[in-house]
Tab-separated table of C-alpha atoms and ligand atoms in Angstrom:
chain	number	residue	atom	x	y	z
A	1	UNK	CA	54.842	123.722	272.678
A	2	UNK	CA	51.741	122.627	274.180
A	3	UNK	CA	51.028	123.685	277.439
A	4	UNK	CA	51.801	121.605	281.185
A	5	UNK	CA	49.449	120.608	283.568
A	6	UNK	CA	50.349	119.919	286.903
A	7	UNK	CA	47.442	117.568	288.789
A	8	UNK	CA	47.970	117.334	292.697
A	9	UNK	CA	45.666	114.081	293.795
A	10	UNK	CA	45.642	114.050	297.627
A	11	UNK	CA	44.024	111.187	299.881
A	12	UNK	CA	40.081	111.766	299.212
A	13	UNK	CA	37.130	109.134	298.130
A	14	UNK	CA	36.468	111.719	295.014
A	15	UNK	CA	41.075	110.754	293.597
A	16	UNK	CA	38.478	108.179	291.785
A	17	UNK	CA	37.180	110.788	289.537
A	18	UNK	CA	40.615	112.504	289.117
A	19	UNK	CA	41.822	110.213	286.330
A	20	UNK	CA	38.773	111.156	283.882
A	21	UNK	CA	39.559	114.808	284.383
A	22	UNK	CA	43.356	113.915	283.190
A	23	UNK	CA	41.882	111.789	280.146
A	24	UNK	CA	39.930	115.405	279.431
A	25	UNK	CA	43.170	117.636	279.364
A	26	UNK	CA	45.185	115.078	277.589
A	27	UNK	CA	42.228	114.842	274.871
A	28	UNK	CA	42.541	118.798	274.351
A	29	UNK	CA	46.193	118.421	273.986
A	30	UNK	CA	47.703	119.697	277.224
A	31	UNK	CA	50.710	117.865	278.768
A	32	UNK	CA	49.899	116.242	282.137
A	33	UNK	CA	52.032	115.877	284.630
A	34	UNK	CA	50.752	114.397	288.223
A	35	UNK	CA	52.016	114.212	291.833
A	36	UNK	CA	50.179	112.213	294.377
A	37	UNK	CA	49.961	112.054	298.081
A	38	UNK	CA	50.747	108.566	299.860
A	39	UNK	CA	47.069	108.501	301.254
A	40	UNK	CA	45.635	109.267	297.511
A	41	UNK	CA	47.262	105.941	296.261
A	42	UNK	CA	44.580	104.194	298.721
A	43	UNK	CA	41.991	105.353	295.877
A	44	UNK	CA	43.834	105.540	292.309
A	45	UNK	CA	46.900	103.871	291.193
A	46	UNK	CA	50.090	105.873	289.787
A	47	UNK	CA	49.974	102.649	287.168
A	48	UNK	CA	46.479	104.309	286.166
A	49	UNK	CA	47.673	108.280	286.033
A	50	UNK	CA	51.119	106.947	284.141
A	51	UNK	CA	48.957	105.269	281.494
A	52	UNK	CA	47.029	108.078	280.636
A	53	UNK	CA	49.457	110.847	281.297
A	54	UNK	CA	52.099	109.048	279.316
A	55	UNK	CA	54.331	110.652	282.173
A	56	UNK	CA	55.893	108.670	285.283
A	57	UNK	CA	53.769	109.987	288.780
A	58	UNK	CA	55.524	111.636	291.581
A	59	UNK	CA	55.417	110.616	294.844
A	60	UNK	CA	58.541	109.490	296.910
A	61	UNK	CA	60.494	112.161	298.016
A	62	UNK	CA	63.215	109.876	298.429
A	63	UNK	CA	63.151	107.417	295.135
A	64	UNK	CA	65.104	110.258	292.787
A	65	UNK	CA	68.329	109.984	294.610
A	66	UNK	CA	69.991	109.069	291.501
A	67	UNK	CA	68.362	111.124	288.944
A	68	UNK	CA	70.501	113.859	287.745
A	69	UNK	CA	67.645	116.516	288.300
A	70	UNK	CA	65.660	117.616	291.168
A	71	UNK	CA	62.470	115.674	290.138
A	72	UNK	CA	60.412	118.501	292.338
A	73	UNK	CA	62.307	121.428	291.252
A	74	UNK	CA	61.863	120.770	287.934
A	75	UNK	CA	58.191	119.678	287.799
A	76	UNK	CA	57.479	122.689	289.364
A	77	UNK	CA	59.145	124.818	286.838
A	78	UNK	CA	57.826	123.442	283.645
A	79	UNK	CA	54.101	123.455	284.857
A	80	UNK	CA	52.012	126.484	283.054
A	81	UNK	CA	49.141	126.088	285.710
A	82	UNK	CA	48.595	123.403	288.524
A	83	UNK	CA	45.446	121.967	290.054
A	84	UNK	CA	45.016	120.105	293.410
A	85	UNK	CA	41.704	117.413	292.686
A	86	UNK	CA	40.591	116.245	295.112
A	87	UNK	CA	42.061	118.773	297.872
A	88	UNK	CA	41.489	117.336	301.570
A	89	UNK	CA	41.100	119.841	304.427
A	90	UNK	CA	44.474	117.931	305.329
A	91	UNK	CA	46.461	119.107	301.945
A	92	UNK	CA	44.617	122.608	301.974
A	93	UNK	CA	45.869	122.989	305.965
A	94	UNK	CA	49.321	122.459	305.242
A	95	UNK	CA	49.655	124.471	301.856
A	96	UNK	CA	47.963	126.757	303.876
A	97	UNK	CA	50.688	126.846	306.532
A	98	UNK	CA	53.852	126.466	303.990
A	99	UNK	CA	54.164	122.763	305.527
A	100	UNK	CA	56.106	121.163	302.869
A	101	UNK	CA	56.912	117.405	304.171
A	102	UNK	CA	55.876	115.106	301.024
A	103	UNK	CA	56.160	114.908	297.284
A	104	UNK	CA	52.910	116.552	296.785
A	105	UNK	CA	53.163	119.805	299.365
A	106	UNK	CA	57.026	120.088	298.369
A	107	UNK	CA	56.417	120.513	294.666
A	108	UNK	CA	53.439	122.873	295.100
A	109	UNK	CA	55.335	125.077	297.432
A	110	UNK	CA	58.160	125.751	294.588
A	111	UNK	CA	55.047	126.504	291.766
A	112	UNK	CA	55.252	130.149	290.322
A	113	UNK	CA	51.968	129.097	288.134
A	114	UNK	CA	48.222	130.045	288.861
A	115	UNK	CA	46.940	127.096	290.865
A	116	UNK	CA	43.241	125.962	291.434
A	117	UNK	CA	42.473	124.152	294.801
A	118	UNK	CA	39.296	122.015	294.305
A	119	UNK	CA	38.061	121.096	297.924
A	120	UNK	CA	36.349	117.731	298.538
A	121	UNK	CA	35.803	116.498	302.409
A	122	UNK	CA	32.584	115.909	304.620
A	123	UNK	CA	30.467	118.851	304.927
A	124	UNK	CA	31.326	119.071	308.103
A	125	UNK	CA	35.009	119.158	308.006
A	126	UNK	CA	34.475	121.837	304.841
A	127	UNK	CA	32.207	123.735	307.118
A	128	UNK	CA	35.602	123.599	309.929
A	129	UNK	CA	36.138	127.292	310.749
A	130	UNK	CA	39.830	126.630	310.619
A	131	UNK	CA	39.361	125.033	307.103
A	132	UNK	CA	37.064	128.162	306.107
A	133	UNK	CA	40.068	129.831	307.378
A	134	UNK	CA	42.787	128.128	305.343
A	135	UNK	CA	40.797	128.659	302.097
A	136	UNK	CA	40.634	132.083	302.767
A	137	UNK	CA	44.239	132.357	303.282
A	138	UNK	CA	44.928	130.451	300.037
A	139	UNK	CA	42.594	132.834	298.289
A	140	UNK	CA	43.937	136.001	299.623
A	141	UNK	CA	47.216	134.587	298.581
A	142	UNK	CA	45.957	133.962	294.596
A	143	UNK	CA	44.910	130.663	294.798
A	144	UNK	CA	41.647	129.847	292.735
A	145	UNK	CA	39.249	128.003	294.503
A	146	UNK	CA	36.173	125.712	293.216
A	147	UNK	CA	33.326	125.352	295.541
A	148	UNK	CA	32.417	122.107	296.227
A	149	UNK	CA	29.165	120.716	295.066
A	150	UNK	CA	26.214	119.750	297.164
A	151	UNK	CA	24.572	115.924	296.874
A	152	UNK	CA	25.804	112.708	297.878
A	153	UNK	CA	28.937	112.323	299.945
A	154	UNK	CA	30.384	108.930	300.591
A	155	UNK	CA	30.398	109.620	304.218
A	156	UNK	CA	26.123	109.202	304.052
A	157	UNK	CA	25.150	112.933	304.095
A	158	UNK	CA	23.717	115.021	301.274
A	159	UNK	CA	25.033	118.405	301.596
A	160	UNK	CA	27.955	120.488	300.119
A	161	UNK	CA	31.632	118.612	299.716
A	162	UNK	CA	30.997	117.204	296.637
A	163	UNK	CA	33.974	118.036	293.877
A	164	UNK	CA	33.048	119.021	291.202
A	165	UNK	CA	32.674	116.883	288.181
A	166	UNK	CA	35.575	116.136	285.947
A	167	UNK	CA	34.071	118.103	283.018
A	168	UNK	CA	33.534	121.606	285.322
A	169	UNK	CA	37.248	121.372	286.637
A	170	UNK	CA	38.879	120.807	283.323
A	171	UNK	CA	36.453	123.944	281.440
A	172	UNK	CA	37.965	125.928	284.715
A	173	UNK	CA	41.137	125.156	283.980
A	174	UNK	CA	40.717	126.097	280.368
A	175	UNK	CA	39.051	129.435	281.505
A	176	UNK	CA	41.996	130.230	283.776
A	177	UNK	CA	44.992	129.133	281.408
A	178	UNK	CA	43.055	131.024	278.167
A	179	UNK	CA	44.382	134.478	276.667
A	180	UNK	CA	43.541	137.673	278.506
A	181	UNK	CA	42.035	139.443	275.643
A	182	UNK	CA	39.643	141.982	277.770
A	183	UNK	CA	42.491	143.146	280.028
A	184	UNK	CA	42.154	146.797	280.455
A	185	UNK	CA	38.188	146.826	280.164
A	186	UNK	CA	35.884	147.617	283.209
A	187	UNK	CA	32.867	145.362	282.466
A	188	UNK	CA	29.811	146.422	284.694
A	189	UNK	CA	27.619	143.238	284.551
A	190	UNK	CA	24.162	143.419	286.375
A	191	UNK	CA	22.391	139.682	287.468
A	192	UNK	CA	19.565	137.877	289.122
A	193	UNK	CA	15.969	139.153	290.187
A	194	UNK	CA	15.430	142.321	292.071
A	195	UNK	CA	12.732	142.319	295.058
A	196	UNK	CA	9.942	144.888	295.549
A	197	UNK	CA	9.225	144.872	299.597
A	198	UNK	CA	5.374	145.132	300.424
A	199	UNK	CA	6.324	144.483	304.509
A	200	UNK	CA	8.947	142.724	305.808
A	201	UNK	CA	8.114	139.366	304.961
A	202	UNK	CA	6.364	139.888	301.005
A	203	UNK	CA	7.741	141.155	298.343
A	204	UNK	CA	7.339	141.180	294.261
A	205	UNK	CA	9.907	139.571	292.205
A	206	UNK	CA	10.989	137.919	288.953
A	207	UNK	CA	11.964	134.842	287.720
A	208	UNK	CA	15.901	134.731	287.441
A	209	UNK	CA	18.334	132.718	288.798
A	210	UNK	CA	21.693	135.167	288.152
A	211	UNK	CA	23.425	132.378	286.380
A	212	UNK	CA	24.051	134.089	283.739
A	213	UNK	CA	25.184	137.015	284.283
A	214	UNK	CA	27.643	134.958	286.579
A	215	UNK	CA	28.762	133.285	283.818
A	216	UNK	CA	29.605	136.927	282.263
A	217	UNK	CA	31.397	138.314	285.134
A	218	UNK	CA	33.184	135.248	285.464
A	219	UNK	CA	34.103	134.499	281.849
A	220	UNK	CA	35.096	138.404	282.123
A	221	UNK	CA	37.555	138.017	285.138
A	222	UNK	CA	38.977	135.122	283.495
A	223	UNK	CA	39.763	136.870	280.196
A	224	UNK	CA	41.791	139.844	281.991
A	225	UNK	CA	38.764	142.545	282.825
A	226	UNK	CA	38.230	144.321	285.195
A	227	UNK	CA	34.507	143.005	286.813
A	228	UNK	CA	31.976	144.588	289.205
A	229	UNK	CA	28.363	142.730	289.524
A	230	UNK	CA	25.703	144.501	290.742
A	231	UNK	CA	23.407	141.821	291.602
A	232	UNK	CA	20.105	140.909	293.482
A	233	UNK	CA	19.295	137.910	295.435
A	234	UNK	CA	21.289	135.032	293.630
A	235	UNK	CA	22.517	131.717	294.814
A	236	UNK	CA	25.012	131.291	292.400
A	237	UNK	CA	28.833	132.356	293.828
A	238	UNK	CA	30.933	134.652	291.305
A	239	UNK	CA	34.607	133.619	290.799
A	240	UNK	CA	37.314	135.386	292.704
A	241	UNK	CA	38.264	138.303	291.436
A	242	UNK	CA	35.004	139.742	290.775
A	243	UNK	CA	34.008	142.713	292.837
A	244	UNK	CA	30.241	141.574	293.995
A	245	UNK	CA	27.964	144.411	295.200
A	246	UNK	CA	24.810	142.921	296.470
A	247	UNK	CA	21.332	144.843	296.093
A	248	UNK	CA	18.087	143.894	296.781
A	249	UNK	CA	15.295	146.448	295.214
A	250	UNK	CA	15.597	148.022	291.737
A	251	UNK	CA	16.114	151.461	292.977
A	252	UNK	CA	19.330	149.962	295.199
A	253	UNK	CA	20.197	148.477	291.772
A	254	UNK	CA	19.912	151.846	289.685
A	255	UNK	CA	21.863	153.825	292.627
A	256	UNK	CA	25.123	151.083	292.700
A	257	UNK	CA	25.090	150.787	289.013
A	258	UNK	CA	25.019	154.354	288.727
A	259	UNK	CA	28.024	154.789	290.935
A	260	UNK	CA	30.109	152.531	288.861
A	261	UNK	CA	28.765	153.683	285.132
A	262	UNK	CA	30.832	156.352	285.106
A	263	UNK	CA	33.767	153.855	284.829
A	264	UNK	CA	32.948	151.416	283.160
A	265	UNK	CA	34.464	151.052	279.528
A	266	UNK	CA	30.902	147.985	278.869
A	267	UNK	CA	27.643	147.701	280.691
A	268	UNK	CA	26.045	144.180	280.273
A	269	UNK	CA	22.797	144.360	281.736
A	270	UNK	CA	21.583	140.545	282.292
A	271	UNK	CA	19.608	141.263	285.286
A	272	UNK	CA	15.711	140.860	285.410
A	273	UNK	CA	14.922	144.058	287.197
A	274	UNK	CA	11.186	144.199	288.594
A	275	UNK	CA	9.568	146.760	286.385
A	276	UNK	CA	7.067	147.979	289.324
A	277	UNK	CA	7.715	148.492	293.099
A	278	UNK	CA	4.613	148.969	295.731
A	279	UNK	CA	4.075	152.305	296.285
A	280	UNK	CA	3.883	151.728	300.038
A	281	UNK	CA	6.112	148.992	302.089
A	282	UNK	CA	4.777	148.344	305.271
A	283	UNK	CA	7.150	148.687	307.738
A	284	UNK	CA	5.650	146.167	310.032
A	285	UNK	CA	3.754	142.469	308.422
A	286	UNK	CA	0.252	143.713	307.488
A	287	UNK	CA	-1.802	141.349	309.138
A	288	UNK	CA	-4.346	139.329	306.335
A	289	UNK	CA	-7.451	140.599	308.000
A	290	UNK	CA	-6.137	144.317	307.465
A	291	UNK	CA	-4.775	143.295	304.248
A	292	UNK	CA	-6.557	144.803	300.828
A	293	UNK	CA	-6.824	142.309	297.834
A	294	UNK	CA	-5.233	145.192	295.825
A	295	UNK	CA	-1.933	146.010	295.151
A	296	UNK	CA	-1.038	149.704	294.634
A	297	UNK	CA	2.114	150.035	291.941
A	298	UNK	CA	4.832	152.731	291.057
A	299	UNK	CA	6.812	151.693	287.810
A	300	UNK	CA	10.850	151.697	288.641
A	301	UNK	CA	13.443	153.316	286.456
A	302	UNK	CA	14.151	151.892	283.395
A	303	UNK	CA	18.153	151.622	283.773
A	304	UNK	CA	19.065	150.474	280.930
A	305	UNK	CA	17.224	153.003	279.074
A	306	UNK	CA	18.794	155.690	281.322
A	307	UNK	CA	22.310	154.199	280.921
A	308	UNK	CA	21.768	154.573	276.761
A	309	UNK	CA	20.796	158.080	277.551
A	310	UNK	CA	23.696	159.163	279.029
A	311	UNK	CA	26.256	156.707	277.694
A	312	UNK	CA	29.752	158.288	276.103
A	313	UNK	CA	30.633	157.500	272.441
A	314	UNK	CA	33.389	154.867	273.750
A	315	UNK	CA	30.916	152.868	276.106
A	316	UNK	CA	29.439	149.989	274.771
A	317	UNK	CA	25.957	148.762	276.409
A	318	UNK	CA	24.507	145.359	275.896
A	319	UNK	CA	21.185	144.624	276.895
A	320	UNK	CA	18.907	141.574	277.283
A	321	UNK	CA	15.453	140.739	276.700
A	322	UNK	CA	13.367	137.717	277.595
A	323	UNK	CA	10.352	137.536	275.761
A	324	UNK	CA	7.450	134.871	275.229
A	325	UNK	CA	5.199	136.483	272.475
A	326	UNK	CA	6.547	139.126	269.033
A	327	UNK	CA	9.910	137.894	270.208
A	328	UNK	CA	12.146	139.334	267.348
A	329	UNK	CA	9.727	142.379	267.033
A	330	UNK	CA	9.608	143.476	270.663
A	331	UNK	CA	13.836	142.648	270.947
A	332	UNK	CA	14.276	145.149	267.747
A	333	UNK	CA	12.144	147.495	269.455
A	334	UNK	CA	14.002	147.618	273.241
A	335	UNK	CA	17.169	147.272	271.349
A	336	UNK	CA	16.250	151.114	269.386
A	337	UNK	CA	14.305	152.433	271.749
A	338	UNK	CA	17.146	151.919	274.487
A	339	UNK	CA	19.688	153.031	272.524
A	340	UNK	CA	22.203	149.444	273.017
A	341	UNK	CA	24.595	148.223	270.870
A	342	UNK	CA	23.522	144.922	271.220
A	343	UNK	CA	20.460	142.912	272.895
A	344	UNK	CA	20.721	139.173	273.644
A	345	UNK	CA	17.363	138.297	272.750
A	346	UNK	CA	16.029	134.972	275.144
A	347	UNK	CA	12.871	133.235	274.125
A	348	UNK	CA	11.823	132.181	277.412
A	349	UNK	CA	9.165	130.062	276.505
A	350	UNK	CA	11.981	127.555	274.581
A	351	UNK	CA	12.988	124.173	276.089
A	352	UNK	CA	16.733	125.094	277.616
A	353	UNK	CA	16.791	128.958	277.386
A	354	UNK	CA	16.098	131.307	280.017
A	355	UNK	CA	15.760	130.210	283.891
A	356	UNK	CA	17.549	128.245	286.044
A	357	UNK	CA	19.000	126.114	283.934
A	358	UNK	CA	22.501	125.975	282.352
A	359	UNK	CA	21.602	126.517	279.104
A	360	UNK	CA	19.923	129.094	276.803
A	361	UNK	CA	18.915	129.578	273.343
A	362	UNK	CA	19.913	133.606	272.380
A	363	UNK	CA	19.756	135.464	269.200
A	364	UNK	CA	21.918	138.783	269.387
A	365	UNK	CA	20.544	142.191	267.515
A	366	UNK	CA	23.392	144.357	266.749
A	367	UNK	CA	22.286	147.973	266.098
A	368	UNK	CA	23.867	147.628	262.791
A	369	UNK	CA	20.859	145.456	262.224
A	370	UNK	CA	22.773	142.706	261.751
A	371	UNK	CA	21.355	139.485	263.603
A	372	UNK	CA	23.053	136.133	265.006
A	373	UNK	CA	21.180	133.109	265.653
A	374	UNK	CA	22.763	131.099	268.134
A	375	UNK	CA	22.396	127.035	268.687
A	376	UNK	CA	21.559	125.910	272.406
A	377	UNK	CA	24.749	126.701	274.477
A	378	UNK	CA	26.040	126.463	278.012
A	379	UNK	CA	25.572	129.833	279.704
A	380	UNK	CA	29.693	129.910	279.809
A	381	UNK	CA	29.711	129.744	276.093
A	382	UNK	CA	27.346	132.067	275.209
A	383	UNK	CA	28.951	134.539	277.835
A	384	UNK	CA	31.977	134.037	275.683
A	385	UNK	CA	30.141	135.093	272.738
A	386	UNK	CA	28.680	138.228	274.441
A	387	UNK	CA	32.172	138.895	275.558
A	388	UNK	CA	34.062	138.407	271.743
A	389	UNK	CA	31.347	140.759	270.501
A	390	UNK	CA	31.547	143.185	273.027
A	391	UNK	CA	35.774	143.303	272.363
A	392	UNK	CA	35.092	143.620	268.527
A	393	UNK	CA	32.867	146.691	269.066
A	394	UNK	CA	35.642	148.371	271.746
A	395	UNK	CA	38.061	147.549	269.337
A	396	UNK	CA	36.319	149.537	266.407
A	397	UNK	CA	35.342	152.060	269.002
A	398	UNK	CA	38.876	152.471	269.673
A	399	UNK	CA	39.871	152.423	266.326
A	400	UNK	CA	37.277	155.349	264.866
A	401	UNK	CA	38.582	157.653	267.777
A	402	UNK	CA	42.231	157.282	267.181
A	403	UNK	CA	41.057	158.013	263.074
A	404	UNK	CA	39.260	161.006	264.604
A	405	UNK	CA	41.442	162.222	266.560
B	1	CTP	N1	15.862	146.663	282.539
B	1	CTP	C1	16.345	147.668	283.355
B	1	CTP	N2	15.497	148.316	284.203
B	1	CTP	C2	14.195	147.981	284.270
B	1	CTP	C3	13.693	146.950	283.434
B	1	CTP	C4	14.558	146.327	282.588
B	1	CTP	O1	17.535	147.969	283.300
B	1	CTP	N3	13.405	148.619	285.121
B	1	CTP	C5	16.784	146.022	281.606
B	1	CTP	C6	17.038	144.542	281.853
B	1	CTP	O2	18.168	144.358	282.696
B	1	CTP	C7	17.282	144.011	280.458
B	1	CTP	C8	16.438	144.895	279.576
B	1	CTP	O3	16.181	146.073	280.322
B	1	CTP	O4	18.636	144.152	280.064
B	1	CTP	C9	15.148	144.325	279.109
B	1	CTP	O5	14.398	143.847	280.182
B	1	CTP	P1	12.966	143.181	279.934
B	1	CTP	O6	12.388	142.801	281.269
B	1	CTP	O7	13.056	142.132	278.858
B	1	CTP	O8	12.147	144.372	279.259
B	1	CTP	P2	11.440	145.654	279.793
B	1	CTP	O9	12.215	146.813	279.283
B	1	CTP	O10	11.236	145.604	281.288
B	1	CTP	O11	10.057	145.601	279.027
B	1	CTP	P3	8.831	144.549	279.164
B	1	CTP	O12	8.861	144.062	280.588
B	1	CTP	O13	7.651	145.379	278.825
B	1	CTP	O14	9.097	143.470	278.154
């Protein structure tokens, strides 16, 4: 049987976009189901949800008097995984405080499912304490949340309170309702740029953005693993679930990671680490006057070399490379000389691969020697790929040391 939707539409400007994010789960063959605040019908008719649903929408409390089951009960009980889009700080507040006094808040207070809360209000509302406060009771609680997006709000300001677009909320849902293959696996994902302090106000850096090795930790919490991100300066925010250890200089980096190695059953190392620190930081900003036009340099630790060093037999380590010149040579080489079991190879220089964006162009070198091209992908799907890889080579890990044994 194919699996149940439940779509909570409270009173929002952004219930306009709700319907297209139905049309998407219907399209990949889940069963939608959807229960609507009064206020939400001021923005999208049950009429238009019924259509595409094919289901009749929920929202008088008092209008199944004569139906032989409890309409609320019962759509509560089929529903695999439920989603409120768009949530207002008004539906999160009383969710938040068990307030159950219409169709909408009655039904989601019976759901045993994994629900996602997608937040949509004025920036200023969404920056409310006590609606910072609410979300962070739901998520404590095991609610998934999706930030809002920053742009255009109907209220006139351009800031954060967007919700997300259709297409992002559906691939969440899809992410959170998939199969936990990874479950039991400690993936130790590294991400973003590292900074090199000359004083307190300059440092040296690279180019990365973290997304993706975001989009590993968080494809990796959704598929059942275990996740801790050692990361640098990133603006992207991991999903819940993930435990997030923030570092700033490549040494930090090498310590945290270090800590957690030990542990870890896979090591994906996505971050761009800065390959050379100043050998002095200034405690106090150098003045330009004072200031000489050279810089004096100290290489960091190679990490991912030391990590192949020391690696057990049953830890796999994936690496990355971003290259502009001898790509496939100089990926072969890192990928031998740093002892991985697989590189993602990035050719930076490549419309839609490598920074900032959401997309990237990889090749993978498996120390086999066998080599995957891949097309351009979302970062999501090629985290996916990194992560089916990485279970094949666990499982034949696993497998050679039970034959072993
Ligand atoms: N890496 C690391 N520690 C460093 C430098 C790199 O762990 N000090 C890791 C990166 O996280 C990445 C891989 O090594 O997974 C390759 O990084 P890249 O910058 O492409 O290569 P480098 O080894 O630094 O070599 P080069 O800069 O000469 O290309």
């Amino acid at each position: 049987m194919s699996p149940s939707v439940l779509i909570g539409i409270s009173g929002g400007i952004a219930a306009y976009k709700t319907p297209l994010l139905v049309r998407l789960l219907v399209q990949s063959g889940i069963q939608t189901h959807v229960v609507m605040t009064d206020a939400a019908m001021n923005f999208v008719t049950p009429l238009t949800l019924a259509t595409l649903t094919g289901n009749p929408v929920c929202h008088d409390m008092w209008g199944e008097r004569d139906r032989p089951s409890v309409e609320h009960i019962s759509l509560a009980d089929n529903a695999d995984f439920a989603v409120i889009a768009p949530a207002t700080a008004n539906i999160i507040g009383k969710i938040a405080c068990g307030i159950a006094d219409d169709m909408l808040t009655t039904v989601f207070m019976a759901l045993r499912c994994p629900v996602l809360v997608c937040p949509s209000m004025n920036v200023n509302m969404f920056r409310n304490p006590i609606v910072q406060e609410n979300l962070k009771k739901l998520e404590g609680l095991g609610y998934h949340l999706m930030e809002p997006e920053s742009g255009y709000l109907a209220c006139g300001w351009n800031a954060e309170g967007r919700m997300p677009e259709p297409e992002k909320i559906a691939q969440k849902i899809h992410s959170l309702m998939g199969p936990k293959d990874l479950a039991g696996e400690h993936i130790l994902v590294t991400a973003g740029p590292t900074e090199e302090p000359l004083d307190p106000v300059r440092f040296i850096t690279n180019r990365s953005s973290g997304k993706m090795g975001v989009a590993i930790s968080d494809r990796a919490i959704a598929r059942g693993a275990k996740v801790t991100l050692v990361a640098g300066p990133i603006r992207v925010q991991p999903a819940c679930g993930v435990r997030h250890i923030s570092v700033r200089t490549a040494l930090e980096m090498r310590d945290r990671v270090m800590d957690v190695f030990r542990d870890a059953t896979v090591v994906i190392k996505a971050a761009a680490v800065s390959d050379f620190r100043p050998t002095v930081t200034e405690t106090e900003k150098v003045k330009k006057e004072e200031m000489t036009p050279t810089i004096v340099l100290t290489k960091n630790p190679d990490i991912l070399a030391e990590l192949g060093r020391i690696k057990r037999e049953d830890q796999i380590i994936v690496g990355f490379a971003a290259e502009t010149q001898d790509v496939l040579q100089n990926g072969r080489t890192k990928l031998r000389k740093k002892n991985l079991d697989m590189l993602v190879l990035n050719d930076v220089s490549k419309p839609g691969a490598g920074f900032d964006c959401d997309t990237n162009i990889v090749r993978f070198l498996h120390r086999s020697g066998d080599e995957e091209q891949m097309e351009i992908m979302s970062k999501d799907k090629v985290a996916d790929l990194i992560l089916d890889r990485v279970r094949t080579m666990r499982t034949a890990a696993q497998y050679q040391r039970n034959t072993s044994a």
